[in-house]
mmCIF file of C-alpha atoms in Angstrom:
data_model
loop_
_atom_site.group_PDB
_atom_site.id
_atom_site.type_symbol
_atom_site.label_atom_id
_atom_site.label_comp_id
_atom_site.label_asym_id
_atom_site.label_seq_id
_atom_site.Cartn_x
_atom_site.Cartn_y
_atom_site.Cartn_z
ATOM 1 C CA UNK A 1 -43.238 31.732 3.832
ATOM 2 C CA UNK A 2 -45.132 29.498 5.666
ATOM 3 C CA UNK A 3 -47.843 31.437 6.829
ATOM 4 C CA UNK A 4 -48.407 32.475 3.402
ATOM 5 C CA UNK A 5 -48.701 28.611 2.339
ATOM 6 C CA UNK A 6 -50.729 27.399 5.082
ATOM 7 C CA UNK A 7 -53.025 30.647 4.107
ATOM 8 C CA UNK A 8 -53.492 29.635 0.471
ATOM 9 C CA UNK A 9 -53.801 26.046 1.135
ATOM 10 C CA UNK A 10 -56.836 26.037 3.257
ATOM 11 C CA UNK A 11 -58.363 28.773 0.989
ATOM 12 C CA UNK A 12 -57.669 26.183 -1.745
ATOM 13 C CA UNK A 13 -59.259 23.457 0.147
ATOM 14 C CA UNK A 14 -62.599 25.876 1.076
ATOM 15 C CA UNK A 15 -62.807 27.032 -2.691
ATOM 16 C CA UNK A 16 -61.651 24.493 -4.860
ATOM 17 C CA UNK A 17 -62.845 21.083 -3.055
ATOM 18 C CA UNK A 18 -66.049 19.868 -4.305
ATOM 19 C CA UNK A 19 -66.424 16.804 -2.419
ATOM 20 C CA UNK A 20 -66.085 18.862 1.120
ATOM 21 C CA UNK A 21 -68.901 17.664 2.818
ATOM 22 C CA UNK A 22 -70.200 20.655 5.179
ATOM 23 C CA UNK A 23 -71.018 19.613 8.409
ATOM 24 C CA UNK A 24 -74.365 18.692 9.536
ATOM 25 C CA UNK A 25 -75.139 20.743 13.466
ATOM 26 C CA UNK A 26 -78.136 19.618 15.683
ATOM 27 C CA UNK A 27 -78.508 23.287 16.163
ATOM 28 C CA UNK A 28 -78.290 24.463 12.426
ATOM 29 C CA UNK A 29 -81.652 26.439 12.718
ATOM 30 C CA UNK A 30 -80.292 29.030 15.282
ATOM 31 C CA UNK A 31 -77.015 29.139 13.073
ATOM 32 C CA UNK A 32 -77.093 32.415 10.793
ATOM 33 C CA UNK A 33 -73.918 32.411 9.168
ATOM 34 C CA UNK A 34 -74.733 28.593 8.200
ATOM 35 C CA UNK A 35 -72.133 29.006 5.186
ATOM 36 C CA UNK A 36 -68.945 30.122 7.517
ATOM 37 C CA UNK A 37 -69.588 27.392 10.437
ATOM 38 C CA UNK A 38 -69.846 25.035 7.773
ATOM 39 C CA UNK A 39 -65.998 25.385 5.918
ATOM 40 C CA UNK A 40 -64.450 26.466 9.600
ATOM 41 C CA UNK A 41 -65.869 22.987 10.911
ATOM 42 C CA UNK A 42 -64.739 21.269 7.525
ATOM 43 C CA UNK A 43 -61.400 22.792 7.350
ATOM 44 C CA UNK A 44 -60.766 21.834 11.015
ATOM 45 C CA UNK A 45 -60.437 25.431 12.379
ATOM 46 C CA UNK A 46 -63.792 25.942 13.902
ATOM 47 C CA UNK A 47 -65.305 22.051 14.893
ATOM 48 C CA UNK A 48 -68.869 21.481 16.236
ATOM 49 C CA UNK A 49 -68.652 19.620 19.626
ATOM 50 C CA UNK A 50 -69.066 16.185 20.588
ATOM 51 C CA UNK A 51 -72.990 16.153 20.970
ATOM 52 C CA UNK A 52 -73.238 17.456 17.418
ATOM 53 C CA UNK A 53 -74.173 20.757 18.203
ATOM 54 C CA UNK A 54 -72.229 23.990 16.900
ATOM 55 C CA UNK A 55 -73.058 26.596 19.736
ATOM 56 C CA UNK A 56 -73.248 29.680 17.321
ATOM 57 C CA UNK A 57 -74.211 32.421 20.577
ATOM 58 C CA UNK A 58 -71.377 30.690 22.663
ATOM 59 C CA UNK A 59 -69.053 34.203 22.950
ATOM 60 C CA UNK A 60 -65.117 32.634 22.315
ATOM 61 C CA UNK A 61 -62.756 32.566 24.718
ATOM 62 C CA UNK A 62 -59.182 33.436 23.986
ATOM 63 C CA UNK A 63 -57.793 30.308 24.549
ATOM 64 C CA UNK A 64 -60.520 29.022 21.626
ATOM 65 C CA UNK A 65 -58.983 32.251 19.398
ATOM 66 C CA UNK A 66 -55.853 31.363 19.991
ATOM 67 C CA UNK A 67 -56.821 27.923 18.668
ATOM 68 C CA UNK A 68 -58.256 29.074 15.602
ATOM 69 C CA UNK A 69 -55.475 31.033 14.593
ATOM 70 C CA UNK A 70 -52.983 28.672 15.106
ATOM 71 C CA UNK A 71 -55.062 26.666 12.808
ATOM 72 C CA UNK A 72 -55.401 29.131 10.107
ATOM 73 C CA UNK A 73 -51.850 30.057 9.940
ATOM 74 C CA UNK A 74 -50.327 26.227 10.591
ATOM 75 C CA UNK A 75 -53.280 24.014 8.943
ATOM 76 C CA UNK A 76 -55.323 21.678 11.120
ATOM 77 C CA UNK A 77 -52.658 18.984 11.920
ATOM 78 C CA UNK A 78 -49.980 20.899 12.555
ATOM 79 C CA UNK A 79 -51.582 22.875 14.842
ATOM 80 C CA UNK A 80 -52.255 20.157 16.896
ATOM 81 C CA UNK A 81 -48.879 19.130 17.283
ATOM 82 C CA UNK A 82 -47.621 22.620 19.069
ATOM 83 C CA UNK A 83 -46.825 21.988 22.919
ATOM 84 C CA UNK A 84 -44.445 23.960 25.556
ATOM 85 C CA UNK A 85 -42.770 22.014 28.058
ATOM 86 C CA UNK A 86 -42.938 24.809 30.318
ATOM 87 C CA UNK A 87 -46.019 26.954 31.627
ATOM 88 C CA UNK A 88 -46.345 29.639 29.450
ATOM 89 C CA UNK A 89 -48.542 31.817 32.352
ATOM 90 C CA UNK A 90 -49.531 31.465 35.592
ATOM 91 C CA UNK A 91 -52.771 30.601 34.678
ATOM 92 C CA UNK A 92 -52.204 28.130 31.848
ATOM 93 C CA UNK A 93 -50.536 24.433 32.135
ATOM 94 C CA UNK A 94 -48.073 23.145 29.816
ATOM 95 C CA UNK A 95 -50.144 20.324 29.988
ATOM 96 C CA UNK A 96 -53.935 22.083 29.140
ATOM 97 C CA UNK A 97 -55.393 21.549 25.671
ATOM 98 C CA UNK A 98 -54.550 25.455 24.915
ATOM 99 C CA UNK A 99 -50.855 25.182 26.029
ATOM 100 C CA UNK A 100 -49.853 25.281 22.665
ATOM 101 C CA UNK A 101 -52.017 27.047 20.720
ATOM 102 C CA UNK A 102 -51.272 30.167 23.181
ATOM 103 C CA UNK A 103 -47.506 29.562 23.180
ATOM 104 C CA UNK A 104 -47.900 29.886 19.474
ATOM 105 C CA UNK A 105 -49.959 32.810 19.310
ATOM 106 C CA UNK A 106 -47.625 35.047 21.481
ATOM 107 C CA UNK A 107 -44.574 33.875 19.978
ATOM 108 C CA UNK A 108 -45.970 35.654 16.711
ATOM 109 C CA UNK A 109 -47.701 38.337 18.284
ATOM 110 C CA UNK A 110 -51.176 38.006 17.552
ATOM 111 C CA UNK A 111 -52.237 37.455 21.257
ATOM 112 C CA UNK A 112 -50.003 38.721 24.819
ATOM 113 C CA UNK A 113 -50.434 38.584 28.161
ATOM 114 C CA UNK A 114 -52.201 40.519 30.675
ATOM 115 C CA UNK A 115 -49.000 41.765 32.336
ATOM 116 C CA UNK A 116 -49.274 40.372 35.911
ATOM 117 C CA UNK A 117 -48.405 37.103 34.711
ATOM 118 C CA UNK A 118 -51.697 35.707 33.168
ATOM 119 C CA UNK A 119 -53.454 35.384 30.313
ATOM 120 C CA UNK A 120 -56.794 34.935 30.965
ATOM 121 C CA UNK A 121 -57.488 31.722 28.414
ATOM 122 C CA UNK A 122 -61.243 31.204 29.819
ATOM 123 C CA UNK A 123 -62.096 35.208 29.115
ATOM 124 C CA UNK A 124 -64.064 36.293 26.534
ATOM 125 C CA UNK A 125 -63.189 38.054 23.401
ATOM 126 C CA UNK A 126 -64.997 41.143 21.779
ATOM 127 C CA UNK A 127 -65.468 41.266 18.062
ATOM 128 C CA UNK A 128 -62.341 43.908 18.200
ATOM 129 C CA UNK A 129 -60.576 41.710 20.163
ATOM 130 C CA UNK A 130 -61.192 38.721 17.525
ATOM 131 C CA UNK A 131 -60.600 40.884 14.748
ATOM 132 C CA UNK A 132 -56.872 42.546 15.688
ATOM 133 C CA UNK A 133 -55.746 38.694 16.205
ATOM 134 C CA UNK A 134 -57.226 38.464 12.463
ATOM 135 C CA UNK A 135 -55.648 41.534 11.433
ATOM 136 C CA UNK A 136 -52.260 40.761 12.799
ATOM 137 C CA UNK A 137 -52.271 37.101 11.384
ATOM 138 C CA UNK A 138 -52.829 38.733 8.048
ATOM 139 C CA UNK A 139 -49.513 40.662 8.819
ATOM 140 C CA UNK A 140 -50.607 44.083 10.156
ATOM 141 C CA UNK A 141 -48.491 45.175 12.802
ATOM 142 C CA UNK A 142 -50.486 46.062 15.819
ATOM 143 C CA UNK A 143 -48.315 49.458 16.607
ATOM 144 C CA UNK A 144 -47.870 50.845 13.382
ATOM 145 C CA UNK A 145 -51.701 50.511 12.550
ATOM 146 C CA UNK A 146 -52.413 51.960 16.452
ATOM 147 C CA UNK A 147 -54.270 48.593 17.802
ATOM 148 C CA UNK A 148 -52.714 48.991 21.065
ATOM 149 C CA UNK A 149 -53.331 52.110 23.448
ATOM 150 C CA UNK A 150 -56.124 54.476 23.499
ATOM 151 C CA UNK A 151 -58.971 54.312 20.936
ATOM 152 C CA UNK A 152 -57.575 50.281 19.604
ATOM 153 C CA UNK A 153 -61.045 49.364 19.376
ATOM 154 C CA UNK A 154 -62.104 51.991 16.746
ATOM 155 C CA UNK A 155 -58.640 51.595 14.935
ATOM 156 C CA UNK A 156 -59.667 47.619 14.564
ATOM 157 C CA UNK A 157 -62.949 48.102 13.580
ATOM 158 C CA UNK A 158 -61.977 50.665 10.966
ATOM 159 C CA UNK A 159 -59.467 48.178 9.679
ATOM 160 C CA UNK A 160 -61.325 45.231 9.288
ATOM 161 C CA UNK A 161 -64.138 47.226 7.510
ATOM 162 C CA UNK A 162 -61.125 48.005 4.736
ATOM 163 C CA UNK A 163 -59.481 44.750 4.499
ATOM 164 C CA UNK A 164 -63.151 42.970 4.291
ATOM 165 C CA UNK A 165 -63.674 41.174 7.615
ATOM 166 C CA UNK A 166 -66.741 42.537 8.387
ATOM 167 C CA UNK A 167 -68.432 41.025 5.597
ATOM 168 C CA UNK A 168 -71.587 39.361 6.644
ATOM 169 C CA UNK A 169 -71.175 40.412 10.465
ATOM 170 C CA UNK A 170 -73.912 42.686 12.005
ATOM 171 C CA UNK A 171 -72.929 42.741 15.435
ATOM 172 C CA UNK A 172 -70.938 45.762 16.930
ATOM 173 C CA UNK A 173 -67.378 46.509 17.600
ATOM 174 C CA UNK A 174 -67.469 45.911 21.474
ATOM 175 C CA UNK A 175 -70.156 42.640 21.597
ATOM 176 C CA UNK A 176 -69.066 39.672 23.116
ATOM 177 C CA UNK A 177 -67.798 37.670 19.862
ATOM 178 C CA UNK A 178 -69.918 34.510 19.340
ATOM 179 C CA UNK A 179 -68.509 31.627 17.402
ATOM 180 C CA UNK A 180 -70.460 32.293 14.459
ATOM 181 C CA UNK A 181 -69.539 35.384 14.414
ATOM 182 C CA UNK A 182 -65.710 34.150 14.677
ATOM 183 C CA UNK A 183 -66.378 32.162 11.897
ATOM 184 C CA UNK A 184 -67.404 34.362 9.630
ATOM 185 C CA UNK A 185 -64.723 36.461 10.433
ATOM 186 C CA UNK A 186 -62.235 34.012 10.185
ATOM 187 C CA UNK A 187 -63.352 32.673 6.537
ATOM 188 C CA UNK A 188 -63.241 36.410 5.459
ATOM 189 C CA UNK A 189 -59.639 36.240 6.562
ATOM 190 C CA UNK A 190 -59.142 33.677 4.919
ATOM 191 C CA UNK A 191 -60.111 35.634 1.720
ATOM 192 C CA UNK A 192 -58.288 38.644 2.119
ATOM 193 C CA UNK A 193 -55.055 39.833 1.046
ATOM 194 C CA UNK A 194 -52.024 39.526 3.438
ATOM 195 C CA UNK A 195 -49.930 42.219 3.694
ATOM 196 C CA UNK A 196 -46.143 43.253 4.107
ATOM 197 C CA UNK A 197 -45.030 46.883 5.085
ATOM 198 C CA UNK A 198 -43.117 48.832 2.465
ATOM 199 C CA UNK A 199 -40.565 49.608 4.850
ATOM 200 C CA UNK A 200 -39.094 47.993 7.774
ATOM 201 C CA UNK A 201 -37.394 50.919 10.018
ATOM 202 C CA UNK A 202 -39.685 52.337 12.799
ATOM 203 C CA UNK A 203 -38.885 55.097 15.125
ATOM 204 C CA UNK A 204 -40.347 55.021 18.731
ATOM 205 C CA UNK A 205 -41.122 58.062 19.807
ATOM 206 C CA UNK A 206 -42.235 58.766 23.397
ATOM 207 C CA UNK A 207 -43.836 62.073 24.935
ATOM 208 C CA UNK A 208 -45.181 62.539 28.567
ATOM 209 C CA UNK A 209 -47.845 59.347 28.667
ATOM 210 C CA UNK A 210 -47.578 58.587 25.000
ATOM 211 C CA UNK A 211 -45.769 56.442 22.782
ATOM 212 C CA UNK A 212 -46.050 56.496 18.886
ATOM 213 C CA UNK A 213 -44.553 54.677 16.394
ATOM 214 C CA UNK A 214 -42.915 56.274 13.354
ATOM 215 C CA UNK A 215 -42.113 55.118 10.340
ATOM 216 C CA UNK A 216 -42.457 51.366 8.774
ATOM 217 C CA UNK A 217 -44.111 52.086 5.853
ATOM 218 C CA UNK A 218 -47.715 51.177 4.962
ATOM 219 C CA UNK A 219 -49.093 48.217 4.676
ATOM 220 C CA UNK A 220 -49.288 46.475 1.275
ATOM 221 C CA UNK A 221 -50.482 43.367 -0.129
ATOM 222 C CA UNK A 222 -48.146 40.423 -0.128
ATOM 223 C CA UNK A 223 -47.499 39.133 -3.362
ATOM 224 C CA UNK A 224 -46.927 35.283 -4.037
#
């Protein structure tokens, strides 16, 4: 499975490699999760930018979460290769830096539209936000686990607490996510288990205003 592999190689590469040089930021005094901007930038997932600075209060956009998952889940270099020949929203170019990394993203649910059309690629994400594209990249399935509809945000939260995404994050649910912040969140991804569903048969069942989803199982850890 490739998202499996891709998962277990850069893990490999953060763990194992001991001639990974961590990067060096201009700014590396205000950075306090030094450790997880440090293996994002070196595993290509997270990068510094071109003044040598690392930004670690800039709050990430979607189009940059997008980015980093595709970059988790493909590896660096193959990441970079995704494109769309056609405009995948009204608001993003087939021919803008994102294109691809968004095209990616929806295609394996771990990001959507707004609805009307757009995506949004220059609005910011919340930690909750952040953390369900986590969450689903690790294989949790945004309906089953209730990350969609009323009360998401406290579903997410309670989720990534379990599966250890949290770690080393003392911001709240509903802050603006900054990239160090993403980062650390993103390498404890990178640590946890993914996970499969025991069973693959849902039910939908819909009542006045509400929708649930029966069924599917719970979610277990993948085995490789």
């Amino acid at each position: 499975m490739k998202k499996v592999l891709s998962f277990v190689l850069v893990l490999a590469m953060i763990l194992g490699s001991v001639s990974m040089v961590f990067a060096d930021f201009t700014d590396d005094s205000a950075i306090t999760n030094k450790e997880a901007a440090a293996v994002l930038a070196a595993a290509g997932i997270l990068e510094g930018y071109t003044d040598g600075s690392f930004k670690p209060a800039q709050t990430l956009t979607r189009a940059e979460g997008a980015a980093i998952a595709a970059r988790m889940l493909l590896g660096k270099s193959d990441a970079a290769k995704l494109s769309t020949v056609v405009n995948p929203f009204n608001d993003v170019k087939a021919t803008d830096w994102c294109a691809g990394y968004i095209a990616y993203c929806v295609s394996q649910g771990i990001l959507a539209g707004y609805g009307d059309g757009n995506f949004g690629p220059n609005d910011e994400l919340t930690v909750a936000a952040f953390g369900k594209m986590m969450l689903t990249a690790l294989g949790y399935k945004a309906d089953q686990e209730g990350f969609v509809g009323a009360g998401w945000e406290s579903n997410v939260g309670s989720m990534m607490v379990k599966a250890g995404l949290t770690d080393g994050v003392t911001t709240t649910n509903n802050s603006g996510c900054s990239r160090e912040v993403a980062a650390q969140v993103a390498l404890n991804t990178l640590k946890a288990d993914l996970v499969k569903y025991s069973s693959s048969s849902t039910t939908t069942v819909t009542a006045g205003n509400a929708t649930v989803v029966v069924g599917g199982g719970d979610a277990i850890k993948e085995t490789y």
